[in-house]
Tab-separated table of N, CA, C and O and ligand atoms in Angstrom:
chain	number	residue	atom	x	y	z
A	1	MET	N	54.884	103.706	94.343
A	1	MET	CA	55.579	104.952	94.610
A	1	MET	C	55.251	105.946	93.490
A	1	MET	O	55.208	105.595	92.334
A	2	ARG	N	55.003	107.192	93.857
A	2	ARG	CA	54.737	108.236	92.880
A	2	ARG	C	55.971	109.116	92.745
A	2	ARG	O	56.824	109.129	93.634
A	3	ILE	N	56.058	109.870	91.630
A	3	ILE	CA	57.230	110.721	91.426
A	3	ILE	C	57.361	111.738	92.555
A	3	ILE	O	58.459	112.078	92.981
A	4	ASP	N	56.226	112.212	93.112
A	4	ASP	CA	56.279	113.186	94.200
A	4	ASP	C	56.944	112.607	95.446
A	4	ASP	O	57.472	113.336	96.276
A	5	ASP	N	56.897	111.280	95.580
A	5	ASP	CA	57.485	110.643	96.751
A	5	ASP	C	59.006	110.632	96.676
A	5	ASP	O	59.678	110.442	97.681
A	6	LEU	N	59.535	110.789	95.456
A	6	LEU	CA	60.979	110.698	95.289
A	6	LEU	C	61.688	111.917	95.824
A	6	LEU	O	62.851	111.849	96.183
A	7	ASN	N	61.018	113.054	95.872
A	7	ASN	CA	61.655	114.259	96.366
A	7	ASN	C	60.618	115.095	97.090
A	7	ASN	O	59.717	115.627	96.469
A	8	PRO	N	60.779	115.241	98.376
A	8	PRO	CA	59.771	115.948	99.153
A	8	PRO	C	59.918	117.468	99.147
A	8	PRO	O	59.230	118.139	99.902
A	9	VAL	N	60.811	118.025	98.312
A	9	VAL	CA	60.987	119.477	98.308
A	9	VAL	C	59.664	120.131	97.886
A	9	VAL	O	59.121	119.809	96.829
A	10	PRO	N	59.136	121.033	98.711
A	10	PRO	CA	57.876	121.696	98.347
A	10	PRO	C	58.022	122.499	97.047
A	10	PRO	O	59.078	123.089	96.783
A	11	LEU	N	56.951	122.520	96.258
A	11	LEU	CA	56.988	123.263	94.991
A	11	LEU	C	57.349	124.730	95.213
A	11	LEU	O	58.050	125.340	94.409
A	12	GLY	N	56.858	125.300	96.314
A	12	GLY	CA	57.157	126.713	96.594
A	12	GLY	C	58.645	126.960	96.747
A	12	GLY	O	59.158	127.997	96.320
A	13	ASP	N	59.344	126.006	97.350
A	13	ASP	CA	60.796	126.153	97.507
A	13	ASP	C	61.491	126.083	96.153
A	13	ASP	O	62.451	126.808	95.890
A	14	LEU	N	61.002	125.182	95.294
A	14	LEU	CA	61.587	125.090	93.956
A	14	LEU	C	61.342	126.378	93.183
A	14	LEU	O	62.234	126.899	92.500
A	15	LEU	N	60.130	126.916	93.304
A	15	LEU	CA	59.801	128.168	92.610
A	15	LEU	C	60.666	129.309	93.130
A	15	LEU	O	61.137	130.150	92.356
A	16	ASP	N	60.917	129.327	94.450
A	16	ASP	CA	61.811	130.350	95.015
A	16	ASP	C	63.191	130.249	94.389
A	16	ASP	O	63.822	131.266	94.098
A	17	ASP	N	63.666	129.010	94.213
A	17	ASP	CA	64.982	128.825	93.585
A	17	ASP	C	65.009	129.477	92.206
A	17	ASP	O	65.980	130.141	91.829
A	18	LEU	N	63.927	129.270	91.453
A	18	LEU	CA	63.891	129.820	90.093
A	18	LEU	C	63.805	131.334	90.116
A	18	LEU	O	64.467	132.026	89.342
A	19	GLN	N	62.964	131.846	91.027
A	19	GLN	CA	62.752	133.297	91.060
A	19	GLN	C	63.941	134.046	91.639
A	19	GLN	O	64.234	135.155	91.223
A	20	HIS	N	64.607	133.425	92.620
A	20	HIS	CA	65.708	134.117	93.289
A	20	HIS	C	67.062	133.592	92.849
A	20	HIS	O	68.094	134.086	93.294
A	21	GLY	N	67.030	132.571	92.012
A	21	GLY	CA	68.280	132.063	91.466
A	21	GLY	C	68.700	132.943	90.299
A	21	GLY	O	68.342	134.113	90.208
A	22	GLU	N	69.391	132.363	89.417
A	22	GLU	CA	69.883	133.159	88.298
A	22	GLU	C	69.320	132.654	86.983
A	22	GLU	O	70.048	132.464	86.009
A	23	CYS	N	68.010	132.423	86.982
A	23	CYS	CA	67.353	132.031	85.737
A	23	CYS	C	67.634	133.064	84.665
A	23	CYS	O	67.444	134.251	84.872
A	24	ARG	N	68.082	132.593	83.543
A	24	ARG	CA	68.420	133.483	82.429
A	24	ARG	C	67.353	133.418	81.352
A	24	ARG	O	67.636	133.500	80.162
A	25	PHE	N	66.118	133.218	81.816
A	25	PHE	CA	64.977	133.111	80.922
A	25	PHE	C	64.945	134.286	79.940
A	25	PHE	O	65.007	135.438	80.326
A	26	ASP	N	64.854	133.946	78.678
A	26	ASP	CA	64.743	134.944	77.612
A	26	ASP	C	63.504	134.565	76.803
A	26	ASP	O	63.494	133.520	76.146
A	27	PRO	N	62.439	135.381	76.862
A	27	PRO	CA	61.196	135.006	76.180
A	27	PRO	C	61.389	134.669	74.700
A	27	PRO	O	60.726	133.773	74.181
A	28	GLU	N	62.288	135.369	74.041
A	28	GLU	CA	62.494	135.095	72.617
A	28	GLU	C	63.069	133.701	72.391
A	28	GLU	O	62.804	133.079	71.365
A	29	LEU	N	63.844	133.219	73.340
A	29	LEU	CA	64.425	131.884	73.211
A	29	LEU	C	63.569	130.811	73.888
A	29	LEU	O	63.310	129.761	73.310
A	30	HIS	N	63.158	131.081	75.107
A	30	HIS	CA	62.520	130.036	75.914
A	30	HIS	C	61.047	129.804	75.603
A	30	HIS	O	60.535	128.719	75.872
A	31	THR	N	60.355	130.805	75.062
A	31	THR	CA	58.946	130.583	74.705
A	31	THR	C	58.689	130.785	73.219
A	31	THR	O	57.724	130.239	72.694
A	32	GLY	N	59.496	131.583	72.562
A	32	GLY	CA	59.327	131.776	71.126
A	32	GLY	C	58.165	132.689	70.791
A	32	GLY	O	57.630	133.381	71.661
A	33	PRO	N	57.750	132.695	69.530
A	33	PRO	CA	56.697	133.603	69.082
A	33	PRO	C	55.340	133.243	69.687
A	33	PRO	O	55.150	132.132	70.193
A	34	ASP	N	54.404	134.197	69.615
A	34	ASP	CA	53.071	133.956	70.178
A	34	ASP	C	52.325	132.887	69.373
A	34	ASP	O	52.778	132.438	68.316
A	35	ALA	N	51.186	132.493	69.904
A	35	ALA	CA	50.418	131.382	69.326
A	35	ALA	C	49.884	131.695	67.933
A	35	ALA	O	49.471	130.786	67.212
A	36	PHE	N	49.884	132.951	67.542
A	36	PHE	CA	49.325	133.333	66.241
A	36	PHE	C	50.402	133.435	65.165
A	36	PHE	O	50.120	133.751	64.018
A	37	THR	N	51.636	133.165	65.551
A	37	THR	CA	52.748	133.255	64.607
A	37	THR	C	53.258	131.846	64.292
A	37	THR	O	53.521	131.059	65.206
A	38	ILE	N	53.372	131.549	63.028
A	38	ILE	CA	53.906	130.255	62.612
A	38	ILE	C	55.429	130.327	62.637
A	38	ILE	O	56.022	131.201	62.003
A	39	GLU	N	56.026	129.419	63.376
A	39	GLU	CA	57.487	129.372	63.470
A	39	GLU	C	57.978	128.182	62.646
A	39	GLU	O	57.650	127.031	62.975
A	40	PRO	N	58.741	128.451	61.608
A	40	PRO	CA	59.260	127.343	60.802
A	40	PRO	C	60.038	126.352	61.668
A	40	PRO	O	60.698	126.740	62.647
A	41	LEU	N	59.957	125.080	61.313
A	41	LEU	CA	60.569	124.017	62.112
A	41	LEU	C	62.048	124.272	62.379
A	41	LEU	O	62.515	124.136	63.514
A	42	MET	N	62.790	124.632	61.336
A	42	MET	CA	64.236	124.833	61.524
A	42	MET	C	64.505	126.005	62.457
A	42	MET	O	65.451	125.970	63.254
A	43	ASP	N	63.668	127.050	62.372
A	43	ASP	CA	63.826	128.184	63.284
A	43	ASP	C	63.539	127.759	64.713
A	43	ASP	O	64.244	128.147	65.651
A	44	ARG	N	62.481	126.961	64.876
A	44	ARG	CA	62.134	126.510	66.229
A	44	ARG	C	63.252	125.639	66.815
A	44	ARG	O	63.638	125.809	67.970
A	45	MET	N	63.779	124.749	65.987
A	45	MET	CA	64.848	123.881	66.480
A	45	MET	C	66.079	124.699	66.870
A	45	MET	O	66.704	124.435	67.914
A	46	ALA	N	66.410	125.697	66.070
A	46	ALA	CA	67.571	126.539	66.382
A	46	ALA	C	67.318	127.338	67.658
A	46	ALA	O	68.212	127.470	68.517
A	47	ARG	N	66.084	127.864	67.790
A	47	ARG	CA	65.748	128.638	68.990
A	47	ARG	C	65.817	127.746	70.233
A	47	ARG	O	66.387	128.132	71.259
A	48	GLU	N	65.256	126.551	70.135
A	48	GLU	CA	65.259	125.662	71.291
A	48	GLU	C	66.683	125.209	71.651
A	48	GLU	O	67.012	125.069	72.837
A	49	ASP	N	67.516	125.003	70.650
A	49	ASP	CA	68.918	124.663	70.925
A	49	ASP	C	69.612	125.808	71.661
A	49	ASP	O	70.369	125.585	72.613
A	50	ALA	N	69.357	127.040	71.206
A	50	ALA	CA	69.971	128.209	71.851
A	50	ALA	C	69.479	128.347	73.289
A	50	ALA	O	70.268	128.631	74.203
A	51	ALA	N	68.191	128.126	73.502
A	51	ALA	CA	67.647	128.183	74.871
A	51	ALA	C	68.284	127.100	75.732
A	51	ALA	O	68.629	127.335	76.891
A	52	GLY	N	68.457	125.920	75.152
A	52	GLY	CA	69.086	124.823	75.889
A	52	GLY	C	70.511	125.155	76.296
A	52	GLY	O	70.954	124.778	77.386
A	53	GLU	N	71.223	125.881	75.435
A	53	GLU	CA	72.587	126.287	75.781
A	53	GLU	C	72.587	127.267	76.943
A	53	GLU	O	73.466	127.234	77.800
A	54	VAL	N	71.592	128.159	76.963
A	54	VAL	CA	71.475	129.095	78.091
A	54	VAL	C	71.221	128.316	79.373
A	54	VAL	O	71.861	128.539	80.405
A	55	CYS	N	70.313	127.373	79.310
A	55	CYS	CA	69.954	126.587	80.494
A	55	CYS	C	71.121	125.725	80.973
A	55	CYS	O	71.245	125.468	82.174
A	56	ALA	N	71.948	125.279	80.046
A	56	ALA	CA	73.027	124.350	80.417
A	56	ALA	C	73.966	124.932	81.464
A	56	ALA	O	74.550	124.188	82.251
A	57	SER	N	74.095	126.239	81.495
A	57	SER	CA	74.994	126.857	82.475
A	57	SER	C	74.232	127.488	83.641
A	57	SER	O	74.809	128.237	84.429
A	58	CYS	N	72.958	127.183	83.736
A	58	CYS	CA	72.127	127.787	84.789
A	58	CYS	C	72.411	127.124	86.140
A	58	CYS	O	72.391	125.891	86.246
A	59	PRO	N	72.624	127.926	87.181
A	59	PRO	CA	72.921	127.343	88.491
A	59	PRO	C	71.723	126.677	89.169
A	59	PRO	O	71.905	125.948	90.148
A	60	VAL	N	70.515	126.930	88.674
A	60	VAL	CA	69.338	126.311	89.312
A	60	VAL	C	68.641	125.330	88.367
A	60	VAL	O	67.448	125.068	88.490
A	61	ILE	N	69.411	124.745	87.456
A	61	ILE	CA	68.815	123.845	86.461
A	61	ILE	C	68.157	122.627	87.130
A	61	ILE	O	67.112	122.162	86.668
A	62	ASP	N	68.717	122.138	88.215
A	62	ASP	CA	68.117	120.970	88.872
A	62	ASP	C	66.737	121.299	89.443
A	62	ASP	O	65.790	120.523	89.289
A	63	SER	N	66.634	122.453	90.087
A	63	SER	CA	65.334	122.873	90.625
A	63	SER	C	64.352	123.128	89.499
A	63	SER	O	63.166	122.797	89.602
A	64	CYS	N	64.837	123.704	88.418
A	64	CYS	CA	63.986	123.985	87.262
A	64	CYS	C	63.437	122.687	86.672
A	64	CYS	O	62.238	122.582	86.382
A	65	LEU	N	64.293	121.690	86.514
A	65	LEU	CA	63.848	120.410	85.959
A	65	LEU	C	62.802	119.761	86.862
A	65	LEU	O	61.759	119.306	86.392
A	66	GLU	N	63.079	119.764	88.142
A	66	GLU	CA	62.129	119.137	89.064
A	66	GLU	C	60.794	119.887	89.063
A	66	GLU	O	59.723	119.271	89.042
A	67	PHE	N	60.864	121.220	89.073
A	67	PHE	CA	59.630	122.019	89.057
A	67	PHE	C	58.833	121.710	87.794
A	67	PHE	O	57.614	121.499	87.842
A	68	ALA	N	59.519	121.661	86.663
A	68	ALA	CA	58.826	121.417	85.392
A	68	ALA	C	58.232	120.008	85.351
A	68	ALA	O	57.107	119.817	84.884
A	69	LEU	N	58.967	119.022	85.843
A	69	LEU	CA	58.443	117.648	85.834
A	69	LEU	C	57.207	117.524	86.716
A	69	LEU	O	56.297	116.757	86.425
A	70	ARG	N	57.177	118.304	87.782
A	70	ARG	CA	56.042	118.205	88.705
A	70	ARG	C	54.871	119.091	88.311
A	70	ARG	O	53.743	118.839	88.734
A	71	THR	N	55.109	120.145	87.519
A	71	THR	CA	54.012	121.048	87.158
A	71	THR	C	53.546	120.867	85.720
A	71	THR	O	52.506	121.397	85.339
A	72	ASN	N	54.334	120.148	84.921
A	72	ASN	CA	53.927	119.809	83.557
A	72	ASN	C	53.538	121.035	82.717
A	72	ASN	O	52.385	121.146	82.270
A	73	PRO	N	54.473	121.940	82.472
A	73	PRO	CA	54.156	123.124	81.665
A	73	PRO	C	53.730	122.736	80.252
A	73	PRO	O	54.149	121.704	79.730
A	74	LYS	N	52.876	123.557	79.659
A	74	LYS	CA	52.333	123.242	78.330
A	74	LYS	C	53.222	123.733	77.188
A	74	LYS	O	53.088	123.295	76.051
A	75	ASN	N	54.109	124.678	77.489
A	75	ASN	CA	54.996	125.171	76.439
A	75	ASN	C	56.276	125.716	77.052
A	75	ASN	O	56.409	125.780	78.267
A	76	GLY	N	57.182	126.089	76.181
A	76	GLY	CA	58.427	126.689	76.635
A	76	GLY	C	59.544	125.678	76.832
A	76	GLY	O	59.360	124.471	76.680
A	77	ILE	N	60.699	126.220	77.133
A	77	ILE	CA	61.886	125.425	77.415
A	77	ILE	C	62.157	125.527	78.907
A	77	ILE	O	62.228	126.624	79.463
A	78	TRP	N	62.273	124.392	79.538
A	78	TRP	CA	62.541	124.331	80.984
A	78	TRP	C	63.738	123.410	81.194
A	78	TRP	O	63.746	122.278	80.701
A	79	ALA	N	64.714	123.882	81.914
A	79	ALA	CA	65.918	123.078	82.165
A	79	ALA	C	66.514	122.565	80.850
A	79	ALA	O	67.036	121.462	80.778
A	80	GLY	N	66.369	123.345	79.824
A	80	GLY	CA	66.945	122.993	78.535
A	80	GLY	C	66.106	122.056	77.695
A	80	GLY	O	66.533	121.644	76.608
A	81	LEU	N	64.914	121.699	78.179
A	81	LEU	CA	64.094	120.729	77.459
A	81	LEU	C	62.756	121.333	77.058
A	81	LEU	O	62.133	122.047	77.844
A	82	PRO	N	62.280	121.013	75.850
A	82	PRO	CA	60.951	121.468	75.429
A	82	PRO	C	59.862	120.830	76.304
A	82	PRO	O	60.020	119.698	76.782
A	83	ALA	N	58.760	121.552	76.482
A	83	ALA	CA	57.671	121.067	77.334
A	83	ALA	C	57.194	119.681	76.908
A	83	ALA	O	56.899	118.833	77.761
A	84	ALA	N	57.125	119.420	75.614
A	84	ALA	CA	56.645	118.114	75.151
A	84	ALA	C	57.574	116.989	75.619
A	84	ALA	O	57.122	115.911	76.004
A	85	GLN	N	58.869	117.252	75.592
A	85	GLN	CA	59.829	116.236	76.047
A	85	GLN	C	59.729	116.038	77.559
A	85	GLN	O	59.832	114.918	78.062
A	86	LEU	N	59.510	117.145	78.291
A	86	LEU	CA	59.328	117.038	79.740
A	86	LEU	C	58.094	116.210	80.066
A	86	LEU	O	58.094	115.407	80.995
A	87	HIS	N	57.043	116.419	79.275
A	87	HIS	CA	55.810	115.665	79.498
A	87	HIS	C	56.072	114.168	79.317
A	87	HIS	O	55.605	113.344	80.102
A	88	THR	N	56.840	113.819	78.285
A	88	THR	CA	57.183	112.411	78.052
A	88	THR	C	57.984	111.851	79.226
A	88	THR	O	57.721	110.740	79.703
A	89	LEU	N	58.954	112.623	79.711
A	89	LEU	CA	59.752	112.178	80.856
A	89	LEU	C	58.885	111.996	82.091
A	89	LEU	O	59.002	111.009	82.818
A	90	SER	N	58.003	112.958	82.321
A	90	SER	CA	57.133	112.903	83.497
A	90	SER	C	56.205	111.699	83.424
A	90	SER	O	56.029	110.967	84.411
A	91	THR	N	55.638	111.472	82.245
A	91	THR	CA	54.739	110.342	82.059
A	91	THR	C	55.480	109.032	82.273
A	91	THR	O	54.988	108.122	82.941
A	92	SER	N	56.697	108.933	81.738
A	92	SER	CA	57.493	107.715	81.910
A	92	SER	C	57.817	107.490	83.379
A	92	SER	O	57.760	106.360	83.869
A	93	ALA	N	58.156	108.567	84.082
A	93	ALA	CA	58.481	108.433	85.503
A	93	ALA	C	57.267	107.962	86.289
A	93	ALA	O	57.375	107.118	87.176
A	94	HIS	N	56.088	108.505	85.936
A	94	HIS	CA	54.874	108.067	86.617
A	94	HIS	C	54.602	106.594	86.352
A	94	HIS	O	54.236	105.854	87.260
A	95	LYS	N	54.820	106.165	85.094
A	95	LYS	CA	54.595	104.758	84.773
A	95	LYS	C	55.571	103.866	85.527
A	95	LYS	O	55.202	102.802	86.011
A	96	LEU	N	56.823	104.290	85.622
A	96	LEU	CA	57.796	103.511	86.381
A	96	LEU	C	57.379	103.434	87.846
A	96	LEU	O	57.503	102.398	88.479
A	97	GLY	N	56.871	104.576	88.356
A	97	GLY	CA	56.426	104.584	89.744
A	97	GLY	C	55.270	103.658	89.986
A	97	GLY	O	55.142	103.057	91.055
A	98	GLU	N	54.433	103.498	88.966
A	98	GLU	CA	53.254	102.622	89.116
A	98	GLU	C	53.647	101.154	89.199
A	98	GLU	O	52.966	100.367	89.816
A	99	VAL	N	54.766	100.796	88.553
A	99	VAL	CA	55.162	99.385	88.558
A	99	VAL	C	56.189	99.083	89.643
A	99	VAL	O	56.453	97.943	89.933
A	100	ALA	N	56.786	100.140	90.226
A	100	ALA	CA	57.807	99.910	91.253
A	100	ALA	C	57.164	99.498	92.573
A	100	ALA	O	56.041	99.738	92.849
B	201	LIG	S1	67.338	126.016	83.520
B	201	LIG	FE1	66.773	127.561	82.002
B	201	LIG	S2	64.578	127.984	82.272
B	201	LIG	FE2	65.333	126.856	84.062
B	201	LIG	S3	65.792	128.412	85.597
B	201	LIG	FE3	67.675	128.006	84.461
B	201	LIG	S4	67.754	129.437	82.725
B	201	LIG	FE4	65.670	129.455	83.590
């Protein structure tokens, strides 16, 4: 079983949820400074925590999490989680699917 088999909701429908839902995406919080700016670790952790708090009250957080797990974004905060953590979750889910 693959992770895609667990939920047949089309990606387009999930994206519609994000676009037409009430995503409170704030570039300063959810993506942070550009690639040419060094962000100190403590600043990044504080920014990501603040973004996570915004996401925690988001009405479309479930769709956001599923979209992120299926599209594997390279950066940013999705459903309150950093992209690297989402990648770990996605990889673990795929591995579980391979043995199930
Ligand atoms: S969970 Fe966060 S990033 Fe995802 S749609 Fe909601 S506010 Fe936007």
